[in-house]
mmCIF file of C-alpha atoms in Angstrom:
data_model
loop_
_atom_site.group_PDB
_atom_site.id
_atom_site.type_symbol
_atom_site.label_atom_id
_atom_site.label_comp_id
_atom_site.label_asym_id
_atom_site.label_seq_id
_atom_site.Cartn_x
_atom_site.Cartn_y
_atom_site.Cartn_z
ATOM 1 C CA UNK A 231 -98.339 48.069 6.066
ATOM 2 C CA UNK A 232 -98.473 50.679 9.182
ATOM 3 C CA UNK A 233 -95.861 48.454 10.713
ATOM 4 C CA UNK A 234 -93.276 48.610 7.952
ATOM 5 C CA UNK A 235 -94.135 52.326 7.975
ATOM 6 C CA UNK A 236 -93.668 52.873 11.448
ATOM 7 C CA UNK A 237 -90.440 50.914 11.281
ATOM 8 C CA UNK A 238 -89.040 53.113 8.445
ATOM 9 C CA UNK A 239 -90.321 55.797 10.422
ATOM 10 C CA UNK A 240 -87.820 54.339 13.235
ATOM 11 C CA UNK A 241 -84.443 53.627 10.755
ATOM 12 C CA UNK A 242 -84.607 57.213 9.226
ATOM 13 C CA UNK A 243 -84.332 58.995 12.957
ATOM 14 C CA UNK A 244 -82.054 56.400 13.998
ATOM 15 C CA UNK A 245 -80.119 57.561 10.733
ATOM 16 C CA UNK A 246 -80.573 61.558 11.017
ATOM 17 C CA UNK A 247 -79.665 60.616 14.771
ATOM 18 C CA UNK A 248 -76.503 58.796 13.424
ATOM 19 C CA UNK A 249 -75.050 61.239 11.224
ATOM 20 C CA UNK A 250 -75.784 63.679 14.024
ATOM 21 C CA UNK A 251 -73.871 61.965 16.130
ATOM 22 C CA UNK A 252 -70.760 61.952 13.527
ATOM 23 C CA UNK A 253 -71.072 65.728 13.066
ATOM 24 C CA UNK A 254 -71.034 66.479 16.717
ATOM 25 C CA UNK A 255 -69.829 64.123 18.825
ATOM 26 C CA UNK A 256 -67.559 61.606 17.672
ATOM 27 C CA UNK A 257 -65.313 64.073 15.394
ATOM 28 C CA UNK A 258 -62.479 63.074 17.061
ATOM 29 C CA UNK A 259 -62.436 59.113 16.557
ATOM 30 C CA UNK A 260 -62.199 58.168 12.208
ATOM 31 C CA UNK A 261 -63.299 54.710 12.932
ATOM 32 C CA UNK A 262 -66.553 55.403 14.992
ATOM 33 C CA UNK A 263 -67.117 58.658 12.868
ATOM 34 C CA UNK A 264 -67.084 56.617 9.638
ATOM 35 C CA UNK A 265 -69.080 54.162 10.977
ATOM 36 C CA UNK A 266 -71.564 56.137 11.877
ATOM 37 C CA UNK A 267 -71.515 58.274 8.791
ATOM 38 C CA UNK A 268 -71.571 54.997 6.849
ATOM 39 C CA UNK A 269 -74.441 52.936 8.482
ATOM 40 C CA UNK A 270 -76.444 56.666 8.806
ATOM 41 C CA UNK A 271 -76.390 57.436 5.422
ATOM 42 C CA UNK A 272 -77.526 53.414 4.472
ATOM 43 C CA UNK A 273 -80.486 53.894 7.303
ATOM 44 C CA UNK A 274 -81.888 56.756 5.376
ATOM 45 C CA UNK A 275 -81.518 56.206 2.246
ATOM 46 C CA UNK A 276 -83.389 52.959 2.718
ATOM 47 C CA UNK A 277 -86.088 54.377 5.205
ATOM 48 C CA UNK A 278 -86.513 57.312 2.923
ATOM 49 C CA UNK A 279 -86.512 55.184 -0.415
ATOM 50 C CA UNK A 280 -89.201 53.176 1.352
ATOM 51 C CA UNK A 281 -91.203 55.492 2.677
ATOM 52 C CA UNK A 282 -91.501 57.787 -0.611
ATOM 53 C CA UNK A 283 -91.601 54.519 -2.376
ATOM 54 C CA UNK A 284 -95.045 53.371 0.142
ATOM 55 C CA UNK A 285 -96.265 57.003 -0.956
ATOM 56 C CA UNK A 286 -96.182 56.613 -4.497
ATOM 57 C CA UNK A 287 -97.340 53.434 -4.628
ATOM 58 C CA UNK A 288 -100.053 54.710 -2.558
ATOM 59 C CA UNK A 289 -101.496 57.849 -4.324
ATOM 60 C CA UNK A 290 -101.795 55.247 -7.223
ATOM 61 C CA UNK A 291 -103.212 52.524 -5.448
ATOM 62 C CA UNK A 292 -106.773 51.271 -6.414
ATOM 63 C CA UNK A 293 -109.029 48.270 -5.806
ATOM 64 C CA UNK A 294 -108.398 46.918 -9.321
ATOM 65 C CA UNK A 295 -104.717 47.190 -8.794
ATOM 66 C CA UNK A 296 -104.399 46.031 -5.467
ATOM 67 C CA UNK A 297 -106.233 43.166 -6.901
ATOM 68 C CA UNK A 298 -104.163 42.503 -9.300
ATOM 69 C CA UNK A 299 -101.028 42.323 -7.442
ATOM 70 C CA UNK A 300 -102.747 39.979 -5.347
ATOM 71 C CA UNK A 301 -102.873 37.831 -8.435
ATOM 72 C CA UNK A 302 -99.390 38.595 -9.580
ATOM 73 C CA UNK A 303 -97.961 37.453 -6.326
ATOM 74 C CA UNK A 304 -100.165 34.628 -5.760
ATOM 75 C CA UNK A 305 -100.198 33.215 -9.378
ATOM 76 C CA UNK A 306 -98.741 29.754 -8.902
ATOM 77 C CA UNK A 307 -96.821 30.012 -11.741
ATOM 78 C CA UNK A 308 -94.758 33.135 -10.634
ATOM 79 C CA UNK A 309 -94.361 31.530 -7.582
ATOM 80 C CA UNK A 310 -92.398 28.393 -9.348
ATOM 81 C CA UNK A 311 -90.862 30.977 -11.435
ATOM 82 C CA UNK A 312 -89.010 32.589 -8.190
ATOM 83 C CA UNK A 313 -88.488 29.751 -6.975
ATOM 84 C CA UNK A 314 -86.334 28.506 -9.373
ATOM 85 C CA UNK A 315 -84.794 31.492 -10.233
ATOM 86 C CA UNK A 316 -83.634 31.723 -6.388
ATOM 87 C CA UNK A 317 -82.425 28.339 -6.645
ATOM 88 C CA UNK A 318 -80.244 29.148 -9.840
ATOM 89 C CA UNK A 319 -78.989 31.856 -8.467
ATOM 90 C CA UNK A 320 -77.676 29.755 -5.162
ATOM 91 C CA UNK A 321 -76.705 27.054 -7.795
ATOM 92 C CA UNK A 322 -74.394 29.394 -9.929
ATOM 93 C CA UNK A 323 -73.419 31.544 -6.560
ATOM 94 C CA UNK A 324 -72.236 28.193 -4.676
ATOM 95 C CA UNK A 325 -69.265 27.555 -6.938
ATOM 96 C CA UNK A 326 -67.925 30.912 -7.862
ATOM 97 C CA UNK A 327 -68.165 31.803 -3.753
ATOM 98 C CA UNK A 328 -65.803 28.379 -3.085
ATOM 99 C CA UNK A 329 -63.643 30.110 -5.828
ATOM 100 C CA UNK A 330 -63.589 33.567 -4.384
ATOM 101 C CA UNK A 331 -62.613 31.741 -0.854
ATOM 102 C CA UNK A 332 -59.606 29.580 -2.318
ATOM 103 C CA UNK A 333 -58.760 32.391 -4.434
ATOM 104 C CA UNK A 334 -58.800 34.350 -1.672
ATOM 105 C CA UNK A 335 -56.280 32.071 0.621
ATOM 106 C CA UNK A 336 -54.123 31.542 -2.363
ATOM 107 C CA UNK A 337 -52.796 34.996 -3.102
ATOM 108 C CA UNK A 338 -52.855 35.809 0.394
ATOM 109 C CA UNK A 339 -55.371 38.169 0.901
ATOM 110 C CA UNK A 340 -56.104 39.860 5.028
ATOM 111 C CA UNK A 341 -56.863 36.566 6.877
ATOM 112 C CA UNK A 342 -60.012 38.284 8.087
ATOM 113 C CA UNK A 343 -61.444 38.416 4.590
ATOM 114 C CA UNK A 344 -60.288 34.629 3.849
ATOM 115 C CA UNK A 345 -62.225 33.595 7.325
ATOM 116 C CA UNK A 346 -65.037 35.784 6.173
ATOM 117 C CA UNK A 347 -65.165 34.098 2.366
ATOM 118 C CA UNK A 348 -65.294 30.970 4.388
ATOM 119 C CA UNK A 349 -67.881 31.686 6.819
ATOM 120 C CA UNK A 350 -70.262 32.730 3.756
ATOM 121 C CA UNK A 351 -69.433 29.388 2.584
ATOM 122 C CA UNK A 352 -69.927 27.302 5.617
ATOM 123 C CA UNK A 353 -73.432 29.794 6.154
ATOM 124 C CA UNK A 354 -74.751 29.174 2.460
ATOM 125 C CA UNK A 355 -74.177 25.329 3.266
ATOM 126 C CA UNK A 356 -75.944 25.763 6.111
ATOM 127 C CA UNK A 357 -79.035 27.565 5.112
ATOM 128 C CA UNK A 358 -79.542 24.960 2.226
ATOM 129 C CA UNK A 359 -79.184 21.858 4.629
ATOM 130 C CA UNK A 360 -81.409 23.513 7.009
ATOM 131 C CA UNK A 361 -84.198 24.703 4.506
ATOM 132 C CA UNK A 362 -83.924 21.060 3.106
ATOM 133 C CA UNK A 363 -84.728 19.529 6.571
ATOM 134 C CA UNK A 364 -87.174 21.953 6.743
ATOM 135 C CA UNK A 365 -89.158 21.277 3.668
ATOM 136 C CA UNK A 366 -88.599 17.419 3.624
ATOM 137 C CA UNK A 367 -90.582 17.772 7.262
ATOM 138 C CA UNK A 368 -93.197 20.281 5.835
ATOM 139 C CA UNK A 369 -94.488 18.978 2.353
ATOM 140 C CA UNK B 300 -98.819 17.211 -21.074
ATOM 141 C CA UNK B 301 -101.722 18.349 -23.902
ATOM 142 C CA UNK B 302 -104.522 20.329 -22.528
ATOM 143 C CA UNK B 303 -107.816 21.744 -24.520
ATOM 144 C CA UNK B 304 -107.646 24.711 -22.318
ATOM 145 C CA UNK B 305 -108.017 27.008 -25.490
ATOM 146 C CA UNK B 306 -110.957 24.573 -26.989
ATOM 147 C CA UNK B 307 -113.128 24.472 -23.963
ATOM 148 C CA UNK B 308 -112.198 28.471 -23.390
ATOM 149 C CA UNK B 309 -113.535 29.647 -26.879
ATOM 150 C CA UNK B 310 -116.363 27.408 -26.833
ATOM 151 C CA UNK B 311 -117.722 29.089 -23.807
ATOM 152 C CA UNK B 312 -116.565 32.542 -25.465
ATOM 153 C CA UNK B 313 -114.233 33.535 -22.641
ATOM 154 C CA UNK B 314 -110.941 35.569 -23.046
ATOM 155 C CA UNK B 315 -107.691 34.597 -21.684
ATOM 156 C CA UNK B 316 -107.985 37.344 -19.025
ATOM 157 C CA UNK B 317 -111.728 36.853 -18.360
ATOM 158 C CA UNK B 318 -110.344 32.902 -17.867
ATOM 159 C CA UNK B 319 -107.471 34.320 -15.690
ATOM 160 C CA UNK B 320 -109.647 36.239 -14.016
ATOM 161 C CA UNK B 321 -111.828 33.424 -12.712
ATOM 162 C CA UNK B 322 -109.201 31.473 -11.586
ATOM 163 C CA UNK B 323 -107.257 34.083 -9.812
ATOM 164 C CA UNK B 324 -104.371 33.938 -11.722
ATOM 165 C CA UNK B 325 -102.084 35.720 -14.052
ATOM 166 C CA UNK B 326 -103.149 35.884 -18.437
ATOM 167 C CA UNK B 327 -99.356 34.833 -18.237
ATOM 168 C CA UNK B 328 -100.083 31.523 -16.786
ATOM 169 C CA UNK B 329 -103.298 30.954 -19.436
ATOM 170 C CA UNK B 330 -100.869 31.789 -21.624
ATOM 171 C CA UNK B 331 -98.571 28.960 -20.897
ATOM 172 C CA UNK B 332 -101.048 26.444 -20.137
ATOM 173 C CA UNK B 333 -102.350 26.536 -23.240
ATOM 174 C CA UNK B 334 -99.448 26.808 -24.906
ATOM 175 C CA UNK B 335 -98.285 23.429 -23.365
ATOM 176 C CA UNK B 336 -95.032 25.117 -21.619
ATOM 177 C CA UNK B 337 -96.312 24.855 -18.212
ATOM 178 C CA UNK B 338 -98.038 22.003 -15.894
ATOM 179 C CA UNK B 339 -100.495 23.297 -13.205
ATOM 180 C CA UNK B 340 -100.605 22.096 -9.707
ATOM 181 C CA UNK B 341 -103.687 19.471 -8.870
ATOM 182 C CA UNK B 342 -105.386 22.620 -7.415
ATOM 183 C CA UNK B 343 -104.964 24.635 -10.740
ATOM 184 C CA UNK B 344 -106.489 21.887 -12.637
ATOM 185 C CA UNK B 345 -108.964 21.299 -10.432
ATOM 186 C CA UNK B 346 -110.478 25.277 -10.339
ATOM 187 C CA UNK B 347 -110.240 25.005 -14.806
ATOM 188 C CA UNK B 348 -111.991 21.824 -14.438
ATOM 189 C CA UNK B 349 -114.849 23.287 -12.110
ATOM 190 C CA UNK B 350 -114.655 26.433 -14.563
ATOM 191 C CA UNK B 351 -115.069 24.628 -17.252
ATOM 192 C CA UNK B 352 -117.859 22.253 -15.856
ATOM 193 C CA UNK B 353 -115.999 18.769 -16.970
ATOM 194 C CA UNK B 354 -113.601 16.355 -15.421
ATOM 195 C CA UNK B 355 -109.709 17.312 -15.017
ATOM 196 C CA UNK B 356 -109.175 13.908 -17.469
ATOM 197 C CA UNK B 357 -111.463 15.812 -19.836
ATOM 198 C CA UNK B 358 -109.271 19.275 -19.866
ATOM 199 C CA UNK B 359 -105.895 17.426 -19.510
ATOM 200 C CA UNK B 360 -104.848 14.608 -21.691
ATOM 201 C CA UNK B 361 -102.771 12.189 -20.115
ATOM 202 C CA UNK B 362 -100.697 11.102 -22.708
ATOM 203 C CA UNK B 363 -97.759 8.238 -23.207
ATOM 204 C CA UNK B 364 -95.103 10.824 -23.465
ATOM 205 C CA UNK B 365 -95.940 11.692 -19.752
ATOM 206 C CA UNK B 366 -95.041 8.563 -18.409
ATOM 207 C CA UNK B 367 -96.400 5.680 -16.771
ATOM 208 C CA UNK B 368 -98.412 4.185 -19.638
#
């Protein structure tokens, strides 16, 4: 818990620092200002959302209820429950990413967001052969 | 697979949550098991069996439509 604190305490001054850095320094460059704007704005928004989210969570935070999420998370059935809701999701994703990748080379889109489509693809195919290997090895 | 998860439960006067409670698991998954609509793991079964001071053949029935026999 103090960890993920500390590191949204690190991601919202590397965002303030960011947008700083937009403001002042790079107003000249569009590419390296937006960029920085951009990936600023993302860094606090999800440091801040998770550090006000930590301190809600905390004011309201009891034994009983800490107990209870224990349960929630550890209950054997929600666990199969994710678990095939993750692999559904993969399941129906698989398919309509091939399509978005042809599609994609078909009506000539940039070639950049073809290769990209494609790497997904090839990435996806890869992280289910490799967590396959895995599990086959570790059950 | 049939269970008398329910049977045993009310016979020693214990709630769904008080059950789920016990166990360390959700009233959802009580829920389900006795319903029929989910199987646990050996480990589940094992903890309702202790619980429920039998064997696991006496809390889950083992039936034709579950293979094997």
């Amino acid at each position: 818990m103090q960890k993920n604190i500390l590191f949204s305490i690190f991601g919202l001054v590397i965002g303030i620092v960011l947008i700083l850095l937009a403001v002042f320094v790079f107003t000249g460059s569009t590419t390296l200002n937006g960029a920085c704007y951009g990936i600023g704005a993302a860094l606090i928004a999800l440091s801040g959302g998770n550090l006000i989210g930590k301190s809600v969570i905390k004011s309201v935070e009891t034994p009983e209820t800490l107990k209870i999420q224990a349960i929630e998370v550890n209950d054997e059935r929600n666990i199969r429950i994710r678990e095939r809701a993750g692999w559904n999701t993969v399941r129906i994703f698989t398919p309509v990413l091939c399509f978005l990748t042809l599609a994609s080379a078909l009506i000539g889109v940039e070639l950049y967001v073809t290769l990209t489509a494609c790497g997904l693809v090839i990435l996806l195919a890869g992280l289910s052969i490799g967590s396959q290997i895995y599990y086959d090895k570790r059950l | 697979m049939e269970n008398r998860i329910k049977e045993l439960r009310t016979a020693r006067n214990l709630t769904q949550a008080e059950l789920a409670e016990t166990i360390s698991v959700s009233s959802r998954t009580i829920i389900s098991l006795e319903k029929g609509q989910y199987n646990p793991s050996v480990l589940l079964a094992y903890k309702l069996a202790l619980v429920f001071g039998c064997s696991i053949e006496e809390v889950f029935i083992f039936g034709k439509e579950d293979g094997i026999f």
